[in-house]
Tab-separated table of C-alpha atoms in Angstrom:
chain	number	residue	atom	x	y	z
A	15	MET	CA	-29.595	-59.104	66.908
A	16	ASN	CA	-32.257	-61.560	65.801
A	17	LEU	CA	-31.356	-62.650	62.253
A	18	THR	CA	-33.330	-64.949	59.964
A	19	LEU	CA	-32.043	-66.067	56.552
A	20	ILE	CA	-34.438	-67.396	53.926
A	21	GLY	CA	-33.247	-68.827	50.613
A	22	HIS	CA	-29.534	-68.240	51.253
A	23	ASP	CA	-26.758	-68.673	53.812
A	24	TYR	CA	-24.927	-65.352	53.446
A	25	GLN	CA	-24.957	-64.625	57.159
A	26	TYR	CA	-21.525	-63.000	57.161
A	27	ALA	CA	-22.543	-60.560	54.408
A	28	VAL	CA	-25.584	-59.470	56.420
A	29	GLU	CA	-23.577	-59.126	59.618
A	30	GLN	CA	-20.922	-57.052	57.827
A	31	ILE	CA	-23.332	-54.387	56.627
A	32	LEU	CA	-25.329	-54.515	59.851
A	33	VAL	CA	-22.230	-53.621	61.890
A	34	ALA	CA	-21.190	-50.991	59.327
A	35	LEU	CA	-24.549	-49.187	59.349
A	36	PHE	CA	-25.692	-49.789	62.930
A	37	PRO	CA	-22.475	-50.071	64.978
A	38	GLU	CA	-24.085	-48.961	68.230
A	39	ASP	CA	-27.516	-50.623	68.225
A	40	ALA	CA	-27.102	-53.735	66.072
A	41	ASP	CA	-28.164	-55.981	68.947
A	42	SER	CA	-31.556	-54.280	69.203
A	43	LEU	CA	-32.599	-55.021	65.591
A	44	THR	CA	-34.564	-57.909	64.114
A	45	VAL	CA	-33.515	-58.689	60.548
A	46	VAL	CA	-35.014	-61.011	57.954
A	47	SER	CA	-32.938	-61.457	54.780
A	48	ARG	CA	-34.457	-63.379	51.879
A	49	ILE	CA	-33.503	-64.327	48.315
A	50	SER	CA	-36.131	-65.542	45.856
A	51	ARG	CA	-35.834	-66.327	42.138
A	52	GLY	CA	-38.272	-65.569	39.372
A	53	GLU	CA	-38.050	-66.238	35.656
A	54	VAL	CA	-35.727	-63.316	34.905
A	55	TYR	CA	-34.510	-61.896	38.216
A	56	ALA	CA	-33.257	-62.970	41.621
A	57	HIS	CA	-34.724	-60.691	44.300
A	58	ALA	CA	-32.951	-59.914	47.586
A	59	MET	CA	-35.254	-58.523	50.262
A	60	THR	CA	-34.385	-57.295	53.728
A	61	TYR	CA	-36.824	-56.497	56.531
A	62	ILE	CA	-35.417	-54.555	59.488
A	63	THR	CA	-37.546	-54.180	62.598
A	64	LYS	CA	-36.593	-51.398	64.984
A	65	ASP	CA	-38.737	-50.106	67.832
A	66	LYS	CA	-41.677	-52.225	66.607
A	67	ALA	CA	-41.598	-50.664	63.120
A	68	THR	CA	-40.524	-52.734	60.093
A	69	PHE	CA	-38.713	-51.335	57.046
A	70	ARG	CA	-38.189	-53.160	53.751
A	71	GLY	CA	-35.434	-52.918	51.137
A	72	ILE	CA	-35.237	-54.697	47.769
A	73	HIS	CA	-32.494	-55.233	45.207
A	74	ARG	CA	-32.732	-57.444	42.142
A	75	ILE	CA	-30.243	-58.960	39.728
A	76	ARG	CA	-30.698	-60.734	36.405
A	77	LEU	CA	-30.412	-64.503	36.550
A	78	ASP	CA	-28.320	-64.602	33.377
A	79	ALA	CA	-25.594	-62.653	35.246
A	80	LEU	CA	-25.214	-65.568	37.672
A	81	THR	CA	-22.714	-67.583	35.666
A	82	ASP	CA	-20.269	-69.703	37.672
A	83	LYS	CA	-20.432	-70.416	41.392
A	84	LEU	CA	-17.920	-67.725	42.360
A	85	GLU	CA	-19.704	-64.990	40.396
A	86	THR	CA	-23.095	-66.135	41.668
A	87	ASN	CA	-21.986	-65.883	45.290
A	88	ARG	CA	-20.372	-62.494	44.700
A	89	LEU	CA	-23.405	-60.954	43.004
A	90	LEU	CA	-25.969	-62.436	45.377
A	91	GLN	CA	-24.041	-61.269	48.437
A	92	ARG	CA	-23.862	-57.815	46.918
A	93	ALA	CA	-27.628	-57.914	46.313
A	94	VAL	CA	-28.215	-58.935	49.938
A	95	LYS	CA	-26.107	-56.023	51.184
A	96	LEU	CA	-27.797	-53.511	48.888
A	97	SER	CA	-31.264	-54.641	49.931
A	98	PHE	CA	-30.177	-54.176	53.552
A	99	TYR	CA	-28.814	-50.734	52.691
A	100	HIS	CA	-32.122	-49.646	51.120
A	101	ALA	CA	-34.029	-50.765	54.207
A	102	ALA	CA	-31.524	-49.032	56.506
A	103	MET	CA	-31.913	-45.743	54.631
A	104	LEU	CA	-35.532	-45.651	55.817
A	105	ILE	CA	-34.224	-45.683	59.400
A	106	LEU	CA	-31.010	-43.666	59.409
A	107	GLN	CA	-31.167	-39.888	59.556
A	108	SER	CA	-28.383	-39.434	56.995
A	109	PRO	CA	-26.635	-41.759	54.539
A	110	PRO	CA	-23.202	-43.108	55.548
A	111	VAL	CA	-20.304	-41.604	53.600
A	112	TRP	CA	-19.193	-45.041	52.423
A	113	GLY	CA	-22.667	-46.041	51.314
A	114	ALA	CA	-23.208	-49.801	51.116
A	115	LEU	CA	-19.504	-50.675	51.186
A	116	THR	CA	-18.365	-52.880	54.065
A	117	GLY	CA	-14.809	-53.955	53.193
A	118	ILE	CA	-11.624	-52.413	54.522
A	119	ARG	CA	-10.250	-51.845	51.002
A	120	PRO	CA	-12.773	-49.863	48.938
A	121	GLY	CA	-9.983	-49.252	46.429
A	122	ARG	CA	-10.529	-52.743	45.048
A	123	ILE	CA	-13.830	-51.665	43.535
A	124	ALA	CA	-12.228	-48.522	42.119
A	125	ALA	CA	-9.363	-50.599	40.680
A	126	ASN	CA	-11.759	-53.059	39.034
A	127	ALA	CA	-13.628	-50.142	37.464
A	128	ILE	CA	-10.418	-48.527	36.172
A	129	GLU	CA	-9.176	-51.799	34.686
A	130	ALA	CA	-12.577	-52.314	33.013
A	131	GLY	CA	-12.416	-48.855	31.443
A	132	GLN	CA	-15.176	-47.479	33.663
A	133	ASP	CA	-15.366	-44.283	35.663
A	134	PRO	CA	-14.581	-45.390	39.247
A	135	VAL	CA	-16.248	-42.349	40.799
A	136	ARG	CA	-19.481	-43.112	38.950
A	137	VAL	CA	-19.348	-46.781	39.968
A	138	LEU	CA	-18.758	-45.922	43.627
A	139	THR	CA	-21.412	-43.205	43.836
A	140	GLN	CA	-24.166	-44.728	41.700
A	141	GLU	CA	-23.777	-48.444	42.347
A	142	TYR	CA	-22.597	-48.379	45.963
A	143	PHE	CA	-23.969	-44.970	47.090
A	144	VAL	CA	-20.584	-43.683	48.291
A	145	ALA	CA	-20.416	-39.930	48.932
A	146	GLN	CA	-18.833	-37.947	46.094
A	147	ASP	CA	-15.836	-36.744	48.117
A	148	ARG	CA	-15.041	-40.257	49.380
A	149	ALA	CA	-15.382	-41.701	45.881
A	150	GLU	CA	-12.873	-39.140	44.593
A	151	LEU	CA	-10.519	-39.767	47.521
A	152	CYS	CA	-10.722	-43.521	46.942
A	153	THR	CA	-10.059	-43.091	43.214
A	154	ASP	CA	-7.032	-40.869	43.806
A	155	THR	CA	-5.409	-43.353	46.201
A	156	THR	CA	-6.246	-46.282	43.925
A	157	ARG	CA	-4.444	-44.701	40.986
A	158	ARG	CA	-1.338	-44.312	43.180
A	159	ARG	CA	-1.565	-47.976	44.155
A	160	LEU	CA	-1.933	-49.158	40.569
A	161	ALA	CA	1.097	-47.096	39.535
A	162	LEU	CA	3.230	-48.715	42.256
A	163	ALA	CA	1.949	-52.216	41.441
A	164	LYS	CA	3.184	-51.873	37.843
A	165	THR	CA	6.761	-51.519	39.107
A	166	VAL	CA	6.759	-54.726	41.198
A	167	LYS	CA	8.662	-57.755	39.858
A	168	PRO	CA	8.135	-61.446	40.784
A	169	ARG	CA	11.133	-61.565	43.131
A	170	ASP	CA	10.356	-58.260	44.890
A	171	VAL	CA	9.392	-58.538	48.563
A	172	ALA	CA	8.662	-56.299	51.526
A	173	LEU	CA	10.321	-56.979	54.884
A	174	TYR	CA	8.543	-56.451	58.212
A	175	ILE	CA	10.163	-56.719	61.647
A	176	GLY	CA	7.842	-56.624	64.685
A	177	ILE	CA	9.061	-55.269	68.032
A	178	PRO	CA	6.193	-55.878	70.517
A	179	PHE	CA	7.300	-53.491	73.254
A	180	CYS	CA	5.995	-50.035	74.207
A	181	PRO	CA	6.782	-47.585	77.022
A	182	THR	CA	3.125	-47.786	78.126
A	183	ARG	CA	-0.046	-49.125	76.548
A	184	CYS	CA	-2.374	-46.563	74.916
A	185	ALA	CA	-6.057	-46.733	75.816
A	186	TYR	CA	-7.214	-47.192	72.202
A	187	CYS	CA	-4.635	-49.887	71.338
A	188	SER	CA	-5.537	-53.531	70.654
A	189	PHE	CA	-2.159	-54.525	69.193
A	190	VAL	CA	0.129	-56.953	70.961
A	191	SER	CA	2.550	-54.808	72.914
A	192	ASN	CA	4.217	-55.257	76.265
A	193	SER	CA	5.197	-52.451	78.587
A	194	VAL	CA	8.988	-52.181	78.712
A	195	GLU	CA	8.834	-51.652	82.467
A	196	LYS	CA	6.858	-54.874	83.004
A	197	SER	CA	8.754	-56.950	80.419
A	198	PHE	CA	12.312	-55.660	80.776
A	199	ARG	CA	13.732	-59.131	81.471
A	200	LEU	CA	12.378	-60.383	78.114
A	201	ILE	CA	14.058	-57.786	75.919
A	202	GLU	CA	17.551	-59.308	75.805
A	203	PRO	CA	16.409	-62.859	74.894
A	204	PHE	CA	13.836	-61.439	72.464
A	205	VAL	CA	16.524	-59.497	70.606
A	206	GLU	CA	18.749	-62.589	70.467
A	207	ALA	CA	15.900	-64.656	68.987
A	208	LEU	CA	15.083	-61.911	66.489
A	209	LEU	CA	18.689	-61.673	65.334
A	210	ARG	CA	18.653	-65.410	64.602
A	211	GLU	CA	15.422	-65.122	62.636
A	212	ILE	CA	16.766	-62.172	60.620
A	213	THR	CA	19.900	-64.155	59.759
A	214	ASP	CA	17.914	-67.212	58.612
A	215	MET	CA	15.369	-65.188	56.626
A	216	ALA	CA	18.134	-63.275	54.866
A	217	ALA	CA	19.808	-66.529	53.851
A	218	LEU	CA	16.523	-67.657	52.300
A	219	THR	CA	16.164	-64.423	50.299
A	220	ARG	CA	19.671	-64.882	48.915
A	221	GLU	CA	18.954	-68.515	48.015
A	222	PHE	CA	15.997	-67.517	45.837
A	223	GLY	CA	17.303	-64.175	44.617
A	224	LEU	CA	14.542	-62.231	46.355
A	225	ARG	CA	14.879	-58.457	46.332
A	226	PRO	CA	13.655	-56.383	49.294
A	227	VAL	CA	12.190	-53.115	48.007
A	228	THR	CA	10.736	-51.777	51.248
A	229	VAL	CA	11.555	-52.453	54.910
A	230	TYR	CA	9.326	-51.598	57.869
A	231	ILE	CA	10.202	-52.003	61.545
A	232	GLY	CA	7.016	-51.677	63.579
A	233	GLY	CA	5.414	-52.907	66.747
A	234	GLY	CA	4.755	-51.905	69.388
A	235	THR	CA	7.287	-49.137	69.484
A	236	PRO	CA	10.708	-50.241	68.207
A	237	THR	CA	12.368	-47.205	69.774
A	238	ALA	CA	11.257	-48.441	73.190
A	239	LEU	CA	14.436	-50.533	72.934
A	240	THR	CA	17.765	-49.047	73.945
A	241	ALA	CA	19.969	-47.483	71.276
A	242	GLU	CA	22.310	-50.469	71.643
A	243	HIS	CA	19.605	-53.090	71.059
A	244	LEU	CA	18.018	-51.144	68.215
A	245	GLY	CA	21.414	-50.574	66.605
A	246	GLU	CA	22.216	-54.281	66.856
A	247	ILE	CA	19.010	-55.185	65.015
A	248	LEU	CA	19.533	-52.545	62.338
A	249	HIS	CA	23.150	-53.623	61.851
A	250	ARG	CA	22.129	-57.279	61.430
A	251	ILE	CA	19.527	-56.346	58.812
A	252	ARG	CA	22.089	-54.274	56.893
A	253	ASP	CA	24.746	-56.984	57.004
A	254	CYS	CA	22.510	-59.937	56.131
A	255	PHE	CA	20.059	-58.600	53.547
A	256	ASP	CA	20.876	-57.138	50.152
A	257	LEU	CA	19.348	-53.686	50.544
A	258	THR	CA	20.582	-52.231	47.258
A	259	GLY	CA	17.062	-52.361	45.791
A	260	VAL	CA	15.327	-50.834	48.807
A	261	ARG	CA	13.326	-47.715	47.925
A	262	GLU	CA	12.139	-46.974	51.459
A	263	TYR	CA	13.207	-48.122	54.930
A	264	THR	CA	10.961	-47.073	57.824
A	265	VAL	CA	11.256	-47.307	61.593
A	266	GLU	CA	8.098	-46.711	63.612
A	267	ALA	CA	9.513	-44.455	66.313
A	268	GLY	CA	5.961	-43.650	67.317
A	269	ARG	CA	6.296	-42.313	70.809
A	270	ALA	CA	8.120	-39.027	71.167
A	271	ASP	CA	9.360	-39.997	74.631
A	272	THR	CA	11.430	-42.866	73.146
A	273	ILE	CA	13.372	-40.858	70.554
A	274	THR	CA	17.009	-39.933	71.125
A	275	PRO	CA	19.800	-38.663	68.843
A	276	GLU	CA	21.668	-41.948	69.397
A	277	LYS	CA	18.751	-44.031	68.080
A	278	LEU	CA	18.224	-41.741	65.099
A	279	LEU	CA	21.920	-41.867	64.229
A	280	ALA	CA	21.827	-45.668	64.409
A	281	MET	CA	18.904	-45.591	61.968
A	282	ARG	CA	20.568	-43.264	59.494
A	283	GLU	CA	23.907	-45.093	59.598
A	284	ASN	CA	22.212	-48.429	58.853
A	285	GLY	CA	20.187	-47.300	55.847
A	286	VAL	CA	16.892	-46.165	57.363
A	287	THR	CA	15.291	-43.418	55.250
A	288	ARG	CA	11.980	-42.730	56.989
A	289	VAL	CA	10.842	-42.412	60.592
A	290	SER	CA	7.404	-42.062	62.167
A	291	VAL	CA	6.859	-39.702	65.080
A	292	ASN	CA	3.217	-40.107	66.047
A	293	PRO	CA	1.726	-37.504	68.373
A	294	GLN	CA	-1.890	-38.715	67.770
A	295	SER	CA	-2.905	-35.421	69.399
A	296	MET	CA	-1.215	-32.170	70.370
A	297	SER	CA	-3.586	-31.682	73.316
A	298	GLN	CA	-2.221	-32.587	76.740
A	299	THR	CA	-5.748	-33.339	77.956
A	300	VAL	CA	-6.251	-35.865	75.176
A	301	LEU	CA	-2.799	-37.398	75.660
A	302	ASN	CA	-3.588	-37.905	79.341
A	303	ALA	CA	-6.939	-39.502	78.456
A	304	ILE	CA	-5.361	-42.078	76.134
A	305	GLY	CA	-2.489	-42.987	78.462
A	306	ARG	CA	0.379	-41.405	76.560
A	307	SER	CA	3.315	-40.453	78.757
A	308	HIS	CA	4.702	-37.725	76.502
A	309	THR	CA	3.707	-34.073	76.131
A	310	PRO	CA	3.111	-31.910	73.047
A	311	GLU	CA	6.455	-30.277	73.810
A	312	ASP	CA	8.102	-33.712	73.655
A	313	VAL	CA	6.709	-34.140	70.135
A	314	LEU	CA	8.146	-30.812	69.024
A	315	ALA	CA	11.520	-31.725	70.534
A	316	ALA	CA	11.487	-35.144	68.831
A	317	VAL	CA	10.789	-33.581	65.432
A	318	ARG	CA	13.610	-31.073	65.947
A	319	CYS	CA	15.881	-33.997	66.774
A	320	VAL	CA	14.909	-35.841	63.572
A	321	ARG	CA	15.619	-32.765	61.480
A	322	GLU	CA	18.952	-32.081	63.225
A	323	VAL	CA	20.192	-35.643	62.643
A	324	GLY	CA	19.109	-35.308	58.996
A	325	GLY	CA	18.728	-37.822	56.202
A	326	LEU	CA	15.334	-39.085	57.396
A	327	SER	CA	11.930	-38.236	55.976
A	328	LEU	CA	9.219	-37.797	58.585
A	329	ASN	CA	5.764	-39.304	58.970
A	330	MET	CA	3.346	-38.133	61.667
A	331	ASP	CA	0.112	-39.895	62.670
A	332	ILE	CA	-2.894	-38.159	64.171
A	333	ILE	CA	-6.257	-39.618	65.230
A	334	ALA	CA	-9.693	-38.027	64.851
A	335	GLY	CA	-12.209	-38.889	67.550
A	336	LEU	CA	-9.970	-39.497	70.563
A	337	PRO	CA	-11.447	-39.195	74.085
A	338	GLU	CA	-11.711	-35.629	75.395
A	339	ASP	CA	-10.938	-34.169	71.965
A	340	THR	CA	-13.065	-31.531	70.250
A	341	PRO	CA	-13.182	-30.178	66.700
A	342	ALA	CA	-11.309	-27.088	67.915
A	343	GLY	CA	-8.675	-29.190	69.655
A	344	PHE	CA	-8.243	-31.396	66.598
A	345	ARG	CA	-7.876	-28.338	64.370
A	346	ASN	CA	-5.020	-27.205	66.598
A	347	THR	CA	-3.389	-30.639	66.237
A	348	VAL	CA	-3.662	-30.476	62.430
A	349	ASP	CA	-2.302	-26.932	62.250
A	350	THR	CA	0.593	-27.697	64.596
A	351	VAL	CA	1.579	-30.855	62.729
A	352	LEU	CA	1.408	-29.158	59.329
A	353	GLY	CA	3.570	-26.368	60.703
A	354	LEU	CA	6.311	-28.970	61.165
A	355	VAL	CA	6.130	-29.862	57.425
A	356	PRO	CA	6.408	-33.661	57.697
A	357	GLU	CA	6.768	-35.502	54.386
A	358	ASN	CA	3.835	-37.772	55.346
A	359	VAL	CA	0.769	-37.281	57.517
A	360	THR	CA	-1.556	-40.174	58.316
A	361	VAL	CA	-5.021	-39.248	59.559
A	362	HIS	CA	-6.688	-42.112	61.397
A	363	THR	CA	-10.235	-42.329	62.691
A	364	LEU	CA	-10.553	-43.796	66.175
A	365	ALA	CA	-11.644	-47.442	66.050
A	366	MET	CA	-13.216	-48.865	69.195
A	367	LYS	CA	-11.344	-52.168	69.085
A	368	LYS	CA	-11.966	-55.188	71.251
A	369	GLY	CA	-9.134	-55.571	73.717
A	370	SER	CA	-8.476	-51.845	74.054
A	371	ALA	CA	-8.887	-50.075	77.375
A	372	LEU	CA	-11.525	-47.831	75.801
A	373	MET	CA	-13.690	-50.868	75.029
A	374	VAL	CA	-13.031	-52.517	78.361
A	375	GLY	CA	-13.452	-49.478	80.576
A	376	GLY	CA	-15.377	-47.085	78.384
A	377	GLY	CA	-14.436	-43.514	77.573
A	378	ALA	CA	-16.010	-40.249	76.479
A	379	VAL	CA	-15.398	-39.926	72.749
A	380	PRO	CA	-16.647	-37.328	70.244
A	381	ASN	CA	-19.785	-38.193	68.291
A	382	GLY	CA	-19.935	-38.936	64.578
A	383	LYS	CA	-20.754	-35.344	63.600
A	384	SER	CA	-17.730	-34.015	65.494
A	385	VAL	CA	-15.489	-36.610	63.853
A	386	ALA	CA	-16.880	-35.638	60.440
A	387	ASP	CA	-15.987	-32.007	61.170
A	388	MET	CA	-12.472	-33.052	62.206
A	389	LEU	CA	-11.863	-35.044	59.025
A	390	MET	CA	-13.314	-32.334	56.800
A	391	TYR	CA	-10.913	-29.819	58.305
A	392	SER	CA	-7.866	-32.072	58.024
A	393	THR	CA	-8.636	-32.896	54.385
A	394	SER	CA	-9.023	-29.236	53.499
A	395	ARG	CA	-5.840	-28.160	55.285
A	396	LEU	CA	-3.750	-31.003	53.876
A	397	GLN	CA	-4.846	-30.241	50.336
A	398	GLU	CA	-4.161	-26.533	50.823
A	399	SER	CA	-0.678	-27.422	52.102
A	400	GLY	CA	0.205	-29.430	49.004
A	401	TYR	CA	-0.337	-32.966	50.332
A	402	LEU	CA	-1.853	-35.705	48.161
A	403	PRO	CA	-3.740	-38.803	49.382
A	404	TYR	CA	-1.742	-41.951	48.629
A	405	TYR	CA	-3.394	-44.781	50.570
A	406	LEU	CA	-6.711	-45.395	52.265
A	407	TYR	CA	-8.304	-48.161	54.269
A	408	ARG	CA	-11.242	-48.664	56.593
A	409	GLN	CA	-11.689	-50.465	59.904
A	410	LYS	CA	-14.654	-51.842	61.771
A	411	PHE	CA	-16.150	-49.818	64.610
A	412	THR	CA	-14.663	-46.465	63.595
A	413	SER	CA	-16.390	-43.335	64.836
A	414	GLY	CA	-18.948	-42.316	62.219
A	415	GLY	CA	-17.901	-45.159	59.895
A	416	PHE	CA	-15.046	-43.078	58.454
A	417	GLU	CA	-11.623	-44.051	57.098
A	418	ASN	CA	-7.849	-43.817	57.600
A	419	THR	CA	-5.929	-41.907	54.948
A	420	GLY	CA	-2.233	-41.406	54.293
A	421	TRP	CA	-1.166	-38.064	52.795
A	422	SER	CA	2.214	-37.191	51.338
A	423	LEU	CA	4.097	-34.365	49.741
A	424	PRO	CA	4.841	-35.040	46.041
A	425	GLY	CA	7.255	-37.953	45.602
A	426	GLN	CA	7.031	-39.004	49.266
A	427	ASP	CA	4.425	-41.800	49.205
A	428	GLY	CA	4.859	-44.372	51.979
A	429	ILE	CA	5.620	-47.436	49.851
A	430	TYR	CA	5.233	-50.024	52.609
A	431	ASN	CA	1.836	-48.629	53.582
A	432	ILE	CA	0.529	-49.060	50.041
A	433	TRP	CA	2.209	-52.463	49.694
A	434	MET	CA	0.683	-53.756	52.910
A	435	MET	CA	-2.812	-52.304	52.841
A	436	GLU	CA	-3.402	-52.893	49.131
A	437	GLU	CA	-1.745	-56.349	49.136
A	438	ILE	CA	0.596	-55.612	46.253
A	439	GLY	CA	3.125	-58.371	46.884
A	440	THR	CA	4.808	-60.758	49.288
A	441	VAL	CA	5.684	-59.647	52.819
A	442	LEU	CA	8.344	-61.601	54.712
A	443	ALA	CA	7.751	-60.945	58.396
A	444	MET	CA	10.045	-61.439	61.363
A	445	GLY	CA	9.637	-60.677	65.039
A	446	GLY	CA	6.708	-60.767	67.433
A	447	GLY	CA	3.283	-60.860	65.783
A	448	GLY	CA	4.703	-60.615	62.261
A	449	VAL	CA	2.511	-62.025	59.489
A	450	THR	CA	4.235	-63.355	56.372
A	451	ARG	CA	2.047	-63.043	53.270
A	452	LEU	CA	3.072	-65.094	50.261
A	453	MET	CA	1.571	-63.900	46.977
A	454	PRO	CA	1.770	-66.253	43.995
A	455	PRO	CA	2.042	-64.795	40.485
A	456	GLY	CA	-0.977	-64.371	38.204
A	457	GLU	CA	-4.227	-62.447	38.203
A	458	ASN	CA	-6.339	-62.294	41.377
A	459	PRO	CA	-3.864	-64.328	43.484
A	460	ARG	CA	-4.843	-65.583	46.921
A	461	PHE	CA	-2.390	-64.832	49.708
A	462	GLU	CA	-1.087	-67.515	52.004
A	463	ARG	CA	-0.533	-66.200	55.518
A	464	ILE	CA	1.964	-67.533	58.062
A	465	PHE	CA	1.712	-66.092	61.566
A	466	ASN	CA	4.556	-65.580	64.003
A	467	VAL	CA	3.613	-66.033	67.644
A	468	LYS	CA	2.504	-62.764	69.196
A	469	TYR	CA	3.917	-62.524	72.684
A	470	PRO	CA	7.613	-62.049	73.525
A	471	LEU	CA	7.890	-65.078	75.816
A	472	GLU	CA	6.298	-67.362	73.211
A	473	TYR	CA	8.541	-65.885	70.538
A	474	ILE	CA	11.626	-66.622	72.625
A	475	GLU	CA	10.633	-70.175	73.550
A	476	ARG	CA	9.051	-71.452	70.330
A	477	GLN	CA	11.951	-71.341	67.892
A	478	GLU	CA	10.591	-74.381	66.038
A	479	ASN	CA	7.973	-72.059	64.524
A	480	PHE	CA	10.725	-70.253	62.581
A	481	LYS	CA	11.964	-73.509	61.044
A	482	ALA	CA	8.463	-74.515	59.938
A	483	LYS	CA	7.858	-71.062	58.447
A	484	LEU	CA	11.147	-71.042	56.544
A	485	ALA	CA	10.438	-74.522	55.185
A	486	ARG	CA	7.049	-73.387	53.885
A	487	ILE	CA	8.517	-70.239	52.284
A	488	LYS	CA	11.183	-72.372	50.565
A	489	GLU	CA	8.485	-74.707	49.276
A	490	PHE	CA	6.469	-71.746	47.986
A	491	TYR	CA	9.345	-70.191	46.055
A	492	THR	CA	10.594	-73.532	44.771
A	493	CYS	CA	7.153	-74.004	43.245
A	494	HIS	CA	6.594	-70.499	41.866
A	495	LEU	CA	10.094	-69.421	40.821
A	496	SER	CA	11.378	-72.650	39.312
């Protein structure tokens, strides 16, 4: 991409909407973005040159709306993006479903509209050109988030424990995860280090009277550990933390080939209430293409095992747009999963992430129209089956620019998912790759993030990181809860 900025330095804003609207051919475009000011209005103009043809878009904003520095930057960046959007609409064959929105949390705009007494659907469709169905979906999930946020108290926290091991690495994955086969020698010392961190973090929560309300053990695939190691971790969490206020406790079982009755019993006996069994697809051809070692029959057996053990609600993840999948194949996945009646279903759209095998080695994936058909079918079937959308977020480089949506049966919203994606409150993270997010009280707070090291060997060897993190968390709560 050849980008020229005139009259402003909002390069990131231009690059955001460029990637959102032209994910595949951004490098071939020449873009000139300009802001000029008259007596009444500031004008944002974008010129996009593609295949030797130039297209212009304009958006203006009143100068008297540009009050303080923060508001000025916000409104001018929005004007820059909208002028780009208008120019892009002269090039694209059809408008994107998320219009001119570029952020991963479109619910923030809906929430601002609701709190201002405005119609969020109107704001999304008329001011940001979001498709009607997406605006309604976004509004529905935002209302669920606002309802949960009202119940959160200053000392409420979410707990996250990261287990960065998997049986094998999926082709679409860019998360930090180590194959159990290749990293077997690291598991024992990793678990020992994690147990120490859990103990120290729990002592801190007791010191400040913090109340865990949701717990999430993710990864990686936590159930890639043995039943003994997993049980040891779960037992330490139960013994060290006060879990009496926990409303939901999830373990990301993920891979059907890692689930056993012994692991599920260890979960149930230690207070776990929710488990994820994530087929991603019920097509063996697709599973082979993405490097999954389980079969559709393994998924069915894992779900039967969850139901036989009892006491655990079930989430299942599926992905639209995987290599070798088709609309017909995806419809079969949706129908099969819904036939199992999980309490939650999360429908992801494939994101071509840097670091994944799909990005490194390529892969035949369905086009945007096919992905649109897949998502339309899943939405229709989920609604017909009594599921309600409860959280939504977007990612860069998704097929067709679509979204990820969590669906639940009434009363079964995934609390941690809303908490995390909508940044409702503090997250205290332990384990490999965990990110602690400290949220101060007040309106429009800015999170402070503290990152655990990502890789198991680093996690084992760099224990001084835990001490520095705990010291900072103590300082934070001493300041804000005194």
